[in-house]
mmCIF file of C-alpha atoms in Angstrom:
data_model
loop_
_atom_site.group_PDB
_atom_site.id
_atom_site.type_symbol
_atom_site.label_atom_id
_atom_site.label_comp_id
_atom_site.label_asym_id
_atom_site.label_seq_id
_atom_site.Cartn_x
_atom_site.Cartn_y
_atom_site.Cartn_z
ATOM 1 C CA MET A 12 0.000 0.000 0.000
ATOM 2 C CA LEU A 13 1.014 3.607 -0.593
ATOM 3 C CA THR A 14 -0.759 5.208 2.358
ATOM 4 C CA GLY A 15 0.824 8.539 3.237
ATOM 5 C CA LYS A 16 2.882 8.725 0.038
ATOM 6 C CA ILE A 17 2.863 11.849 -2.138
ATOM 7 C CA ALA A 18 2.884 11.046 -5.864
ATOM 8 C CA LEU A 19 3.256 13.294 -8.904
ATOM 9 C CA ILE A 20 2.072 11.893 -12.227
ATOM 10 C CA THR A 21 2.711 14.045 -15.278
ATOM 11 C CA GLY A 22 0.256 14.090 -18.169
ATOM 12 C CA ALA A 23 -2.345 12.480 -15.914
ATOM 13 C CA GLY A 24 -5.535 14.049 -17.238
ATOM 14 C CA ARG A 25 -6.321 11.190 -19.609
ATOM 15 C CA GLY A 26 -5.187 7.845 -20.949
ATOM 16 C CA ILE A 27 -2.344 5.952 -19.308
ATOM 17 C CA GLY A 28 -1.484 8.799 -16.915
ATOM 18 C CA ARG A 29 -5.038 8.987 -15.628
ATOM 19 C CA GLU A 30 -5.155 5.244 -14.976
ATOM 20 C CA ILE A 31 -1.827 5.423 -13.130
ATOM 21 C CA ALA A 32 -3.158 8.258 -10.971
ATOM 22 C CA LYS A 33 -6.328 6.284 -10.163
ATOM 23 C CA THR A 34 -4.360 3.136 -9.340
ATOM 24 C CA LEU A 35 -1.880 4.845 -7.015
ATOM 25 C CA ALA A 36 -4.677 6.794 -5.315
ATOM 26 C CA ALA A 37 -6.605 3.560 -4.765
ATOM 27 C CA GLN A 38 -3.560 2.251 -2.924
ATOM 28 C CA GLY A 39 -3.550 5.258 -0.594
ATOM 29 C CA ALA A 40 -1.271 7.793 -2.261
ATOM 30 C CA MET A 41 -2.054 11.511 -2.399
ATOM 31 C CA VAL A 42 -1.869 12.099 -6.159
ATOM 32 C CA VAL A 43 -0.884 15.332 -7.886
ATOM 33 C CA ILE A 44 -2.366 15.259 -11.388
ATOM 34 C CA ASN A 45 -0.142 17.284 -13.684
ATOM 35 C CA TYR A 46 -1.599 18.463 -16.980
ATOM 36 C CA ASN A 47 -0.733 20.986 -19.668
ATOM 37 C CA GLY A 48 -3.689 20.957 -22.053
ATOM 38 C CA SER A 49 -7.240 20.274 -20.906
ATOM 39 C CA GLU A 50 -8.106 21.477 -17.407
ATOM 40 C CA ALA A 51 -11.527 19.850 -17.802
ATOM 41 C CA ALA A 52 -9.941 16.422 -18.283
ATOM 42 C CA ALA A 53 -7.685 16.934 -15.268
ATOM 43 C CA ARG A 54 -10.646 18.063 -13.146
ATOM 44 C CA ALA A 55 -12.584 14.981 -14.242
ATOM 45 C CA ALA A 56 -9.686 12.724 -13.243
ATOM 46 C CA GLU A 57 -9.439 14.493 -9.887
ATOM 47 C CA LYS A 58 -13.188 14.103 -9.278
ATOM 48 C CA GLU A 59 -13.118 10.426 -10.206
ATOM 49 C CA ILE A 60 -10.377 9.765 -7.661
ATOM 50 C CA ILE A 61 -12.033 11.783 -4.893
ATOM 51 C CA ASP A 62 -15.440 10.207 -5.557
ATOM 52 C CA ALA A 63 -13.788 6.801 -5.124
ATOM 53 C CA GLY A 64 -12.458 7.851 -1.716
ATOM 54 C CA GLY A 65 -8.958 8.832 -2.788
ATOM 55 C CA GLN A 66 -6.930 12.026 -2.519
ATOM 56 C CA ALA A 67 -5.959 14.138 -5.515
ATOM 57 C CA CYS A 68 -5.291 17.645 -6.742
ATOM 58 C CA ILE A 69 -4.386 19.122 -10.130
ATOM 59 C CA TYR A 70 -1.459 21.299 -11.213
ATOM 60 C CA GLN A 71 -0.976 22.869 -14.649
ATOM 61 C CA CYS A 72 2.596 22.834 -15.925
ATOM 62 C CA ASN A 73 4.368 22.300 -19.229
ATOM 63 C CA VAL A 74 7.071 19.780 -18.301
ATOM 64 C CA ALA A 75 9.266 21.061 -21.141
ATOM 65 C CA ASP A 76 9.609 24.340 -19.188
ATOM 66 C CA HIS A 77 12.523 23.916 -16.771
ATOM 67 C CA ASP A 78 11.527 26.759 -14.443
ATOM 68 C CA ALA A 79 7.842 25.806 -14.438
ATOM 69 C CA VAL A 80 8.746 22.278 -13.347
ATOM 70 C CA LYS A 81 10.928 23.668 -10.575
ATOM 71 C CA ALA A 82 7.988 25.778 -9.373
ATOM 72 C CA MET A 83 5.672 22.746 -9.465
ATOM 73 C CA ILE A 84 8.001 20.563 -7.401
ATOM 74 C CA THR A 85 8.609 23.433 -4.961
ATOM 75 C CA TRP A 86 4.847 23.860 -4.511
ATOM 76 C CA ILE A 87 4.315 20.146 -3.907
ATOM 77 C CA VAL A 88 7.034 19.959 -1.248
ATOM 78 C CA LYS A 89 5.839 23.159 0.407
ATOM 79 C CA THR A 90 2.241 21.929 0.445
ATOM 80 C CA TYR A 91 2.720 18.268 1.331
ATOM 81 C CA LYS A 92 6.173 18.402 2.994
ATOM 82 C CA ARG A 93 7.650 15.677 0.786
ATOM 83 C CA LEU A 94 7.580 13.928 -2.595
ATOM 84 C CA ASP A 95 7.793 10.148 -2.607
ATOM 85 C CA ILE A 96 6.830 9.104 -6.120
ATOM 86 C CA LEU A 97 7.374 10.656 -9.550
ATOM 87 C CA VAL A 98 5.861 9.114 -12.671
ATOM 88 C CA ASN A 99 7.010 10.798 -15.878
ATOM 89 C CA ASN A 100 4.161 10.041 -18.245
ATOM 90 C CA ALA A 101 3.649 13.319 -20.166
ATOM 91 C CA GLY A 102 4.294 12.859 -23.850
ATOM 92 C CA ILE A 103 3.248 13.978 -27.318
ATOM 93 C CA THR A 104 3.488 12.615 -30.853
ATOM 94 C CA LYS A 105 3.976 14.399 -34.173
ATOM 95 C CA ASP A 106 4.258 11.494 -36.588
ATOM 96 C CA THR A 107 5.512 11.591 -40.147
ATOM 97 C CA LEU A 108 8.344 10.109 -42.180
ATOM 98 C CA MET A 109 11.752 11.680 -41.534
ATOM 99 C CA MET A 110 11.986 13.203 -45.007
ATOM 100 C CA ALA A 111 8.783 15.140 -44.326
ATOM 101 C CA MET A 112 9.388 15.857 -40.636
ATOM 102 C CA SER A 113 9.904 19.510 -39.751
ATOM 103 C CA GLU A 114 12.591 20.612 -37.348
ATOM 104 C CA SER A 115 9.929 22.113 -35.116
ATOM 105 C CA ASP A 116 8.040 18.810 -34.901
ATOM 106 C CA PHE A 117 11.223 16.961 -34.006
ATOM 107 C CA ASP A 118 12.151 19.534 -31.369
ATOM 108 C CA ALA A 119 8.660 19.635 -29.837
ATOM 109 C CA VAL A 120 8.564 15.882 -29.231
ATOM 110 C CA ILE A 121 12.086 15.772 -27.808
ATOM 111 C CA SER A 122 11.360 18.780 -25.581
ATOM 112 C CA THR A 123 8.260 17.281 -23.991
ATOM 113 C CA ASN A 124 9.089 13.588 -23.923
ATOM 114 C CA LEU A 125 12.803 13.617 -23.136
ATOM 115 C CA LYS A 126 13.696 17.043 -21.785
ATOM 116 C CA GLY A 127 10.462 17.072 -19.788
ATOM 117 C CA THR A 128 11.466 13.805 -18.129
ATOM 118 C CA PHE A 129 14.912 15.239 -17.364
ATOM 119 C CA ASN A 130 13.386 18.408 -15.899
ATOM 120 C CA CYS A 131 11.125 16.459 -13.564
ATOM 121 C CA ILE A 132 13.825 14.040 -12.409
ATOM 122 C CA LYS A 133 16.266 16.875 -11.778
ATOM 123 C CA HIS A 134 13.898 18.883 -9.589
ATOM 124 C CA ALA A 135 12.242 15.918 -7.858
ATOM 125 C CA ALA A 136 15.617 14.429 -6.960
ATOM 126 C CA ARG A 137 16.421 17.248 -4.534
ATOM 127 C CA PRO A 138 13.671 16.517 -1.971
ATOM 128 C CA MET A 139 14.082 12.775 -2.505
ATOM 129 C CA LEU A 140 17.801 13.034 -1.764
ATOM 130 C CA LYS A 141 17.021 14.850 1.475
ATOM 131 C CA GLN A 142 14.503 12.145 2.391
ATOM 132 C CA ARG A 143 16.965 9.427 1.330
ATOM 133 C CA SER A 144 14.094 7.680 -0.392
ATOM 134 C CA GLY A 145 11.998 7.897 -3.537
ATOM 135 C CA ARG A 146 10.549 6.073 -6.509
ATOM 136 C CA ILE A 147 10.814 7.372 -10.061
ATOM 137 C CA VAL A 148 9.167 5.642 -13.017
ATOM 138 C CA ASN A 149 9.573 6.946 -16.555
ATOM 139 C CA ILE A 150 7.121 5.933 -19.275
ATOM 140 C CA SER A 151 9.049 4.943 -22.389
ATOM 141 C CA SER A 152 7.607 2.916 -25.295
ATOM 142 C CA VAL A 153 8.166 -0.242 -27.289
ATOM 143 C CA VAL A 154 9.189 1.995 -30.199
ATOM 144 C CA GLY A 155 12.018 3.362 -28.062
ATOM 145 C CA ARG A 156 13.461 -0.149 -28.129
ATOM 146 C CA ALA A 157 12.448 -1.354 -31.593
ATOM 147 C CA GLY A 158 11.958 1.840 -33.637
ATOM 148 C CA ASN A 159 9.001 2.554 -35.892
ATOM 149 C CA ALA A 160 8.651 4.088 -39.339
ATOM 150 C CA GLY A 161 7.082 7.533 -39.195
ATOM 151 C CA GLN A 162 8.017 8.031 -35.546
ATOM 152 C CA ALA A 163 11.703 8.932 -35.605
ATOM 153 C CA ASN A 164 11.197 11.831 -33.189
ATOM 154 C CA TYR A 165 9.016 9.803 -30.809
ATOM 155 C CA ALA A 166 11.268 6.722 -30.946
ATOM 156 C CA ALA A 167 14.356 8.843 -30.317
ATOM 157 C CA SER A 168 12.714 10.554 -27.350
ATOM 158 C CA LYS A 169 11.597 7.263 -25.803
ATOM 159 C CA ALA A 170 14.983 5.601 -26.397
ATOM 160 C CA GLY A 171 16.513 8.625 -24.681
ATOM 161 C CA VAL A 172 14.200 8.098 -21.719
ATOM 162 C CA ILE A 173 15.631 4.594 -21.271
ATOM 163 C CA GLY A 174 19.212 5.925 -21.273
ATOM 164 C CA LEU A 175 18.207 8.703 -18.883
ATOM 165 C CA THR A 176 16.593 6.114 -16.605
ATOM 166 C CA MET A 177 19.800 4.085 -16.312
ATOM 167 C CA SER A 178 21.969 7.149 -15.717
ATOM 168 C CA ALA A 179 19.641 8.530 -13.040
ATOM 169 C CA ALA A 180 19.477 5.110 -11.355
ATOM 170 C CA LYS A 181 23.266 5.104 -11.030
ATOM 171 C CA GLU A 182 23.385 8.674 -9.743
ATOM 172 C CA LEU A 183 20.584 8.363 -7.172
ATOM 173 C CA GLY A 184 20.744 4.750 -6.015
ATOM 174 C CA SER A 185 23.086 5.360 -3.078
ATOM 175 C CA ARG A 186 20.396 7.528 -1.448
ATOM 176 C CA GLY A 187 17.650 4.927 -1.600
ATOM 177 C CA ILE A 188 16.019 6.263 -4.779
ATOM 178 C CA THR A 189 15.054 3.789 -7.489
ATOM 179 C CA VAL A 190 14.608 4.842 -11.106
ATOM 180 C CA ASN A 191 12.955 2.510 -13.604
ATOM 181 C CA ALA A 192 11.112 2.706 -16.909
ATOM 182 C CA VAL A 193 7.984 1.068 -18.266
ATOM 183 C CA ALA A 194 7.772 0.550 -22.021
ATOM 184 C CA PRO A 195 4.155 0.059 -23.153
ATOM 185 C CA GLY A 196 3.305 -1.478 -26.479
ATOM 186 C CA PHE A 197 0.041 -0.779 -28.278
ATOM 187 C CA ILE A 198 -2.424 0.197 -25.566
ATOM 188 C CA GLU A 199 -6.144 0.888 -26.000
ATOM 189 C CA THR A 200 -6.455 4.652 -25.491
ATOM 190 C CA GLU A 201 -8.060 7.626 -27.229
ATOM 191 C CA MET A 202 -5.158 7.567 -29.713
ATOM 192 C CA THR A 203 -5.772 3.955 -30.763
ATOM 193 C CA ASP A 204 -9.560 4.393 -30.791
ATOM 194 C CA VAL A 205 -9.290 6.349 -34.048
ATOM 195 C CA LEU A 206 -7.516 3.490 -35.859
ATOM 196 C CA SER A 207 -9.520 1.446 -38.343
ATOM 197 C CA GLU A 208 -10.379 -2.156 -37.545
ATOM 198 C CA ASP A 209 -8.046 -3.306 -40.329
ATOM 199 C CA VAL A 210 -5.130 -1.398 -38.803
ATOM 200 C CA LYS A 211 -5.918 -2.770 -35.344
ATOM 201 C CA ALA A 212 -6.079 -6.293 -36.744
ATOM 202 C CA ALA A 213 -2.659 -5.857 -38.361
ATOM 203 C CA LEU A 214 -1.219 -4.586 -35.084
ATOM 204 C CA ILE A 215 -2.645 -7.536 -33.167
ATOM 205 C CA GLN A 216 -1.023 -9.956 -35.613
ATOM 206 C CA ALA A 217 2.380 -8.548 -34.594
ATOM 207 C CA ILE A 218 1.717 -9.144 -30.887
ATOM 208 C CA PRO A 219 2.460 -12.648 -29.527
ATOM 209 C CA LEU A 220 -0.411 -12.386 -27.001
ATOM 210 C CA GLN A 221 -2.731 -11.465 -29.905
ATOM 211 C CA ALA A 222 -4.395 -8.535 -28.156
ATOM 212 C CA LEU A 223 -3.934 -4.849 -27.477
ATOM 213 C CA GLY A 224 -3.050 -3.919 -23.926
ATOM 214 C CA ASN A 225 -5.101 -1.617 -21.725
ATOM 215 C CA THR A 226 -4.180 1.269 -19.474
ATOM 216 C CA LYS A 227 -4.609 -0.857 -16.358
ATOM 217 C CA ASP A 228 -1.861 -3.196 -17.570
ATOM 218 C CA VAL A 229 0.561 -0.270 -17.580
ATOM 219 C CA ALA A 230 -0.722 1.201 -14.312
ATOM 220 C CA ASN A 231 -0.262 -2.136 -12.536
ATOM 221 C CA ALA A 232 3.370 -2.291 -13.666
ATOM 222 C CA VAL A 233 3.973 1.230 -12.378
ATOM 223 C CA ALA A 234 2.258 0.437 -9.081
ATOM 224 C CA PHE A 235 4.616 -2.491 -8.587
ATOM 225 C CA LEU A 236 7.737 -0.454 -9.348
ATOM 226 C CA VAL A 237 6.802 2.266 -6.831
ATOM 227 C CA SER A 238 5.956 -0.264 -4.112
ATOM 228 C CA ASP A 239 8.153 -1.562 -1.298
ATOM 229 C CA GLU A 240 8.205 -4.935 -3.072
ATOM 230 C CA ALA A 241 10.347 -3.379 -5.830
ATOM 231 C CA ARG A 242 12.923 -1.860 -3.447
ATOM 232 C CA TYR A 243 15.809 -3.808 -5.047
ATOM 233 C CA ILE A 244 14.934 -3.045 -8.666
ATOM 234 C CA THR A 245 16.491 -0.018 -10.347
ATOM 235 C CA GLY A 246 17.778 1.007 -13.760
ATOM 236 C CA GLN A 247 15.449 -1.444 -15.497
ATOM 237 C CA THR A 248 12.962 -1.143 -18.349
ATOM 238 C CA LEU A 249 9.849 -3.279 -17.951
ATOM 239 C CA SER A 250 8.085 -3.977 -21.228
ATOM 240 C CA VAL A 251 4.283 -4.101 -21.122
ATOM 241 C CA ASP A 252 3.724 -4.937 -24.754
ATOM 242 C CA GLY A 253 2.278 -8.435 -25.077
ATOM 243 C CA GLY A 254 5.671 -9.747 -26.209
ATOM 244 C CA MET A 255 6.262 -7.372 -29.141
ATOM 245 C CA TYR A 256 9.843 -6.674 -28.101
ATOM 246 C CA MET A 257 11.949 -9.437 -26.596
ATOM 247 C CA GLY A 258 15.412 -7.887 -26.559
#
């Protein structure tokens, strides 16, 4: 259980981030729902958690903004006196083949997905170091391990997250802070809902378990990695992809 723990989940207004927030709150954590786009979605996630008997609040912040992230972490520590769990889930996609990809689209994805993860780890590490404890989980992707046509920017950002995870694990481990990554495969979310049935069928054929994953599959993996049961696991990337990548 996570009773008494303070958890920050970035990009938690919808999709995988929202399910992670709900799962950690159900286990007793006070959850800070970070969002950058839709306040309505973040408010809905907050209400869902509170209605279920959990604790939650929302905080707007673009994780690509170094100073804004510092202000967010400072507010959390000032308000709740500590920060025990950080889940770096915020991410965007701007897909197209490399020959057609603009510099701005490449930079935007790297800034949010990779630099945003760096910003959050850097500022969250300070209170965790003082506490001599903490759990950090970074959401990567199967395409960060296997690549994918039309997603060079996204794949590069998610591969970078894995390297960042291992480096941070080595830097912070001596103070009782674990840093791990979760690499989801194709998960049923709003993004996959728009795919045609033919496209979904083709995706499923590439998955050994012959099914798309769901957000709860990812949230359960995160919940394990932030628990006391995972105290001796750090610097690892846990694939939640139905067997798509077996490297």
